[in-house]
CSV table of C-alpha atoms in Angstrom, one decimal:
chain,number,residue,atom,x,y,z
A,98,ASP,CA,113.9,57.7,105.5
A,99,ALA,CA,110.6,58.6,107.1
A,100,GLY,CA,109.7,56.9,110.3
A,101,VAL,CA,106.3,55.7,111.4
A,102,ILE,CA,103.9,58.6,111.1
A,103,GLN,CA,100.9,59.0,113.3
A,104,SER,CA,98.1,61.5,113.3
A,105,PRO,CA,96.8,63.4,115.1
A,106,ARG,CA,99.5,63.9,117.7
A,107,HIS,CA,96.9,65.1,120.2
A,108,GLU,CA,93.2,64.5,120.3
A,109,VAL,CA,90.7,65.9,122.8
A,110,THR,CA,87.2,64.7,122.5
A,111,GLU,CA,84.0,64.3,124.5
A,112,MET,CA,82.6,61.1,125.8
A,113,GLY,CA,80.5,59.3,123.2
A,114,GLN,CA,82.3,60.8,120.2
A,115,GLU,CA,84.0,58.7,117.5
A,116,VAL,CA,87.8,58.9,117.5
A,117,THR,CA,90.0,57.7,114.6
A,118,LEU,CA,93.7,57.4,114.9
A,119,ARG,CA,95.9,57.0,111.9
A,120,CYS,CA,99.2,55.4,111.1
A,121,LYS,CA,101.5,55.2,108.2
A,122,PRO,CA,104.2,52.5,108.7
A,123,ILE,CA,107.7,52.6,107.4
A,124,SER,CA,107.8,51.7,103.7
A,125,GLY,CA,108.7,48.0,103.2
A,126,HIS,CA,107.6,46.9,106.7
A,127,ASN,CA,105.0,44.2,106.6
A,128,SER,CA,104.0,44.0,110.3
A,129,LEU,CA,102.0,46.8,112.1
A,130,PHE,CA,101.2,47.0,115.7
A,131,TRP,CA,98.9,49.2,117.8
A,132,TYR,CA,99.7,49.7,121.4
A,133,ARG,CA,98.1,51.7,124.2
A,134,GLN,CA,100.1,53.1,127.1
A,135,THR,CA,98.7,54.2,130.5
A,136,MET,CA,100.2,54.7,133.9
A,137,MET,CA,98.1,52.0,135.4
A,138,ARG,CA,98.5,49.3,132.7
A,139,GLY,CA,101.8,50.2,131.1
A,140,LEU,CA,102.3,49.3,127.4
A,141,GLU,CA,99.6,47.0,126.1
A,142,LEU,CA,99.5,45.4,122.6
A,143,LEU,CA,96.0,46.0,121.2
A,144,ILE,CA,96.3,44.4,117.7
A,145,TYR,CA,98.8,43.5,115.1
A,146,PHE,CA,98.7,43.0,111.4
A,147,ASN,CA,101.0,40.9,109.2
A,148,ASN,CA,100.8,41.7,105.5
A,149,ASN,CA,97.7,43.7,106.1
A,150,VAL,CA,95.9,40.8,107.8
A,151,PRO,CA,94.9,41.1,111.4
A,152,ILE,CA,96.7,38.3,113.2
A,153,ASP,CA,95.7,38.8,116.8
A,154,ASP,CA,93.2,41.2,118.2
A,155,SER,CA,93.0,39.7,121.7
A,156,GLY,CA,94.3,42.8,123.2
A,157,MET,CA,91.5,45.0,121.9
A,158,PRO,CA,89.6,46.1,125.0
A,159,GLU,CA,86.1,45.7,123.7
A,160,ASP,CA,83.8,46.0,120.7
A,161,ARG,CA,84.1,49.8,120.8
A,162,PHE,CA,87.6,49.4,119.4
A,163,SER,CA,88.2,48.4,115.8
A,164,ALA,CA,91.3,48.5,113.6
A,165,LYS,CA,91.8,48.2,109.8
A,166,MET,CA,94.7,48.1,107.5
A,167,PRO,CA,93.3,48.6,104.0
A,168,ASN,CA,96.7,48.6,102.4
A,169,ALA,CA,100.4,48.3,103.3
A,170,SER,CA,100.8,52.0,103.9
A,171,PHE,CA,97.9,52.9,106.1
A,172,SER,CA,96.1,51.7,109.2
A,173,THR,CA,93.4,53.1,111.4
A,174,LEU,CA,92.3,52.5,115.0
A,175,LYS,CA,88.8,53.6,115.7
A,176,ILE,CA,87.0,54.0,119.0
A,177,GLN,CA,83.3,54.4,118.9
A,178,PRO,CA,81.9,55.5,121.3
A,179,SER,CA,84.8,56.9,123.2
A,180,GLU,CA,84.8,56.8,127.0
A,181,PRO,CA,87.0,58.7,129.6
A,182,ARG,CA,88.9,55.4,130.4
A,183,ASP,CA,90.1,55.3,126.8
A,184,SER,CA,92.4,58.3,127.6
A,185,ALA,CA,95.9,57.1,126.9
A,186,VAL,CA,98.8,57.4,124.5
A,187,TYR,CA,98.3,55.2,121.5
A,188,PHE,CA,101.4,54.1,119.6
A,189,CYS,CA,101.7,52.5,116.2
A,190,ALA,CA,104.8,50.5,115.4
A,191,SER,CA,106.0,48.7,112.3
A,192,SER,CA,108.6,46.0,111.6
A,193,ARG,CA,109.9,44.0,108.7
A,194,THR,CA,109.0,40.4,109.7
A,195,SER,CA,110.3,37.4,107.8
A,196,GLY,CA,110.3,34.7,110.3
A,197,ASP,CA,112.5,36.2,112.9
A,198,PRO,CA,111.1,39.2,114.9
A,199,ASP,CA,112.7,42.3,113.7
A,200,THR,CA,113.0,45.6,115.5
A,201,GLN,CA,109.7,47.4,115.9
A,202,TYR,CA,110.0,51.1,115.1
A,203,PHE,CA,107.5,53.3,117.0
A,204,GLY,CA,105.6,56.3,115.9
A,205,PRO,CA,105.5,59.4,118.1
A,206,GLY,CA,102.1,58.4,119.5
A,207,THR,CA,98.7,60.0,119.7
A,208,ARG,CA,97.7,61.4,123.1
A,209,LEU,CA,94.0,60.9,123.5
A,210,THR,CA,92.0,62.7,126.1
A,211,VAL,CA,88.3,61.8,126.4
A,212,LEU,CA,86.4,64.3,128.6
B,539,ALA,CA,104.8,30.9,129.4
B,540,GLN,CA,106.5,33.8,127.8
B,541,LYS,CA,107.2,36.7,130.1
B,542,VAL,CA,109.5,39.6,130.7
B,543,THR,CA,110.1,40.9,134.2
B,544,GLN,CA,111.7,44.2,135.1
B,545,ALA,CA,111.7,44.1,138.8
B,546,GLN,CA,113.0,47.6,139.3
B,547,THR,CA,110.1,50.0,139.0
B,548,GLU,CA,112.2,53.1,139.7
B,549,ILE,CA,115.8,53.8,140.1
B,550,SER,CA,117.4,57.1,141.1
B,551,VAL,CA,121.1,57.9,140.7
B,552,VAL,CA,123.3,60.9,140.8
B,553,GLU,CA,125.0,61.9,137.6
B,554,LYS,CA,128.2,60.0,136.8
B,555,GLU,CA,127.2,56.9,138.7
B,556,ASP,CA,126.9,53.6,136.9
B,557,VAL,CA,123.5,52.0,136.9
B,558,THR,CA,122.3,48.6,135.8
B,559,LEU,CA,118.7,47.9,134.7
B,560,ASP,CA,117.6,44.3,135.2
B,561,CYS,CA,115.6,42.2,132.7
B,562,VAL,CA,114.6,38.6,133.3
B,563,TYR,CA,112.7,36.6,130.7
B,564,GLU,CA,110.8,33.4,130.5
B,565,THR,CA,110.5,31.3,127.3
B,566,ARG,CA,110.5,27.7,126.2
B,567,ASP,CA,111.8,28.5,122.7
B,568,THR,CA,115.4,28.0,121.8
B,569,THR,CA,115.4,30.8,119.3
B,570,TYR,CA,114.3,34.1,120.5
B,571,TYR,CA,115.3,37.8,120.4
B,572,LEU,CA,115.7,40.4,123.1
B,573,PHE,CA,115.3,44.1,122.8
B,574,TRP,CA,115.8,47.3,124.8
B,575,TYR,CA,113.9,50.5,124.2
B,576,LYS,CA,114.2,53.9,125.8
B,577,GLN,CA,111.2,56.2,126.4
B,578,PRO,CA,112.5,59.7,127.3
B,579,PRO,CA,110.2,62.3,128.8
B,580,SER,CA,109.2,63.5,125.4
B,581,GLY,CA,107.3,60.2,125.0
B,582,GLU,CA,108.6,58.5,121.9
B,583,LEU,CA,109.9,54.9,122.1
B,584,VAL,CA,113.5,54.6,120.8
B,585,PHE,CA,115.1,51.4,119.8
B,586,LEU,CA,118.4,50.6,121.6
B,587,ILE,CA,119.4,47.0,120.8
B,588,ARG,CA,118.3,43.7,119.4
B,589,ARG,CA,120.1,40.4,120.3
B,590,ASN,CA,119.3,36.8,119.3
B,591,SER,CA,119.5,33.9,121.6
B,592,PHE,CA,122.6,32.4,120.0
B,593,ASP,CA,124.7,35.4,120.5
B,594,GLU,CA,125.8,35.7,124.2
B,595,GLN,CA,128.6,38.1,123.6
B,596,ASN,CA,128.2,41.2,125.6
B,597,GLU,CA,127.7,44.4,123.6
B,598,ILE,CA,129.1,47.8,124.3
B,599,SER,CA,127.9,51.0,122.6
B,600,GLY,CA,129.5,54.1,124.1
B,601,ARG,CA,128.3,54.4,127.7
B,602,TYR,CA,125.8,51.6,127.1
B,603,SER,CA,126.5,47.9,127.6
B,604,TRP,CA,124.4,44.8,127.7
B,605,ASN,CA,125.0,41.6,129.5
B,606,PHE,CA,123.2,38.6,128.1
B,607,GLN,CA,123.3,35.4,130.3
B,608,LYS,CA,121.2,32.5,129.1
B,609,SER,CA,122.0,30.5,132.2
B,610,THR,CA,120.0,33.0,134.3
B,611,SER,CA,117.6,34.1,131.5
B,612,SER,CA,118.7,37.7,131.9
B,613,PHE,CA,119.6,40.5,129.6
B,614,ASN,CA,120.7,43.4,131.8
B,615,PHE,CA,121.5,46.9,130.6
B,616,THR,CA,124.2,49.1,132.2
B,617,ILE,CA,124.8,52.8,131.7
B,618,THR,CA,128.2,53.9,132.7
B,619,ALA,CA,128.8,57.4,134.0
B,620,SER,CA,125.1,58.3,133.8
B,621,GLN,CA,124.0,61.6,132.6
B,622,VAL,CA,120.8,63.6,133.1
B,623,VAL,CA,119.8,62.9,129.5
B,624,ASP,CA,119.7,59.2,130.4
B,625,SER,CA,116.6,59.9,132.5
B,626,ALA,CA,113.8,57.9,130.8
B,627,VAL,CA,111.7,54.8,131.1
B,628,TYR,CA,113.5,51.7,129.7
B,629,PHE,CA,111.7,48.7,128.4
B,630,CYS,CA,113.0,45.2,127.8
B,631,ALA,CA,111.2,43.0,125.3
B,632,LEU,CA,111.2,39.4,124.0
B,633,GLY,CA,110.3,38.1,120.6
B,634,HIS,CA,110.1,34.5,119.2
B,635,SER,CA,110.9,33.2,115.8
B,636,SER,CA,108.2,30.6,116.3
B,637,SER,CA,105.5,33.2,116.3
B,638,ASN,CA,106.5,34.2,112.7
B,639,THR,CA,104.7,37.5,113.2
B,640,GLY,CA,107.2,39.8,114.9
B,641,LYS,CA,105.1,40.2,118.1
B,642,LEU,CA,107.1,41.4,121.1
B,643,ILE,CA,106.4,40.9,124.8
B,644,PHE,CA,107.3,44.0,126.8
B,645,GLY,CA,108.3,44.3,130.4
B,646,GLN,CA,106.6,46.9,132.6
B,647,GLY,CA,109.6,49.2,132.3
B,648,THR,CA,112.1,50.8,134.7
B,649,THR,CA,112.0,54.5,135.3
B,650,LEU,CA,115.5,55.9,135.6
B,651,GLN,CA,116.0,59.3,137.1
B,652,VAL,CA,119.5,60.7,136.9
B,653,LYS,CA,120.0,63.7,139.2
B,654,PRO,CA,122.6,66.4,138.5
């Protein structure tokens, strides 16, 4: 069974460029989460979707960040324009949620470096 | 307030020592779930355990064991006879049934270094 798939694994870009991170959740999972991890702030929840609908985006840093989930098997996190302070590891996780919080399974992460 | 506190930022032990990682949580819900994840140097987050609030039995899995005490709102994790491969960041997390979304609240993590 394939786990959560994220692409790209590494991204280096220049300030001002648009960055798109992609995630394919585990088949059958109906909740999807985007996290950001930095040394300073630890693991932060940015946004989560339930049945493809964004439930809480209060963790999204600012309007430069946006996330979509057009269908049950694909989600994107976009940063436009990117800034050096966006450099971090971005994780996508999915779970099967039916009332009780089930285990979140994490993807390998995308390491983003903004120069 | 819902919160997870891992007071130990870093722990360093010598191989074969036992080590306990502390996790204290705050919640007003009566039904909730607790988790532990491991993040080795390679960076991925690996699920270790999920427990619900009605099951206070301690759990053992090989060298790993978990002590859940509702009276002190703690869910501590012990590694027996630690090995170098146990070196990682360990995260404790809390989830609520009332949220109906699967959202988890993570602690700040404890970095464990096991020296040979």
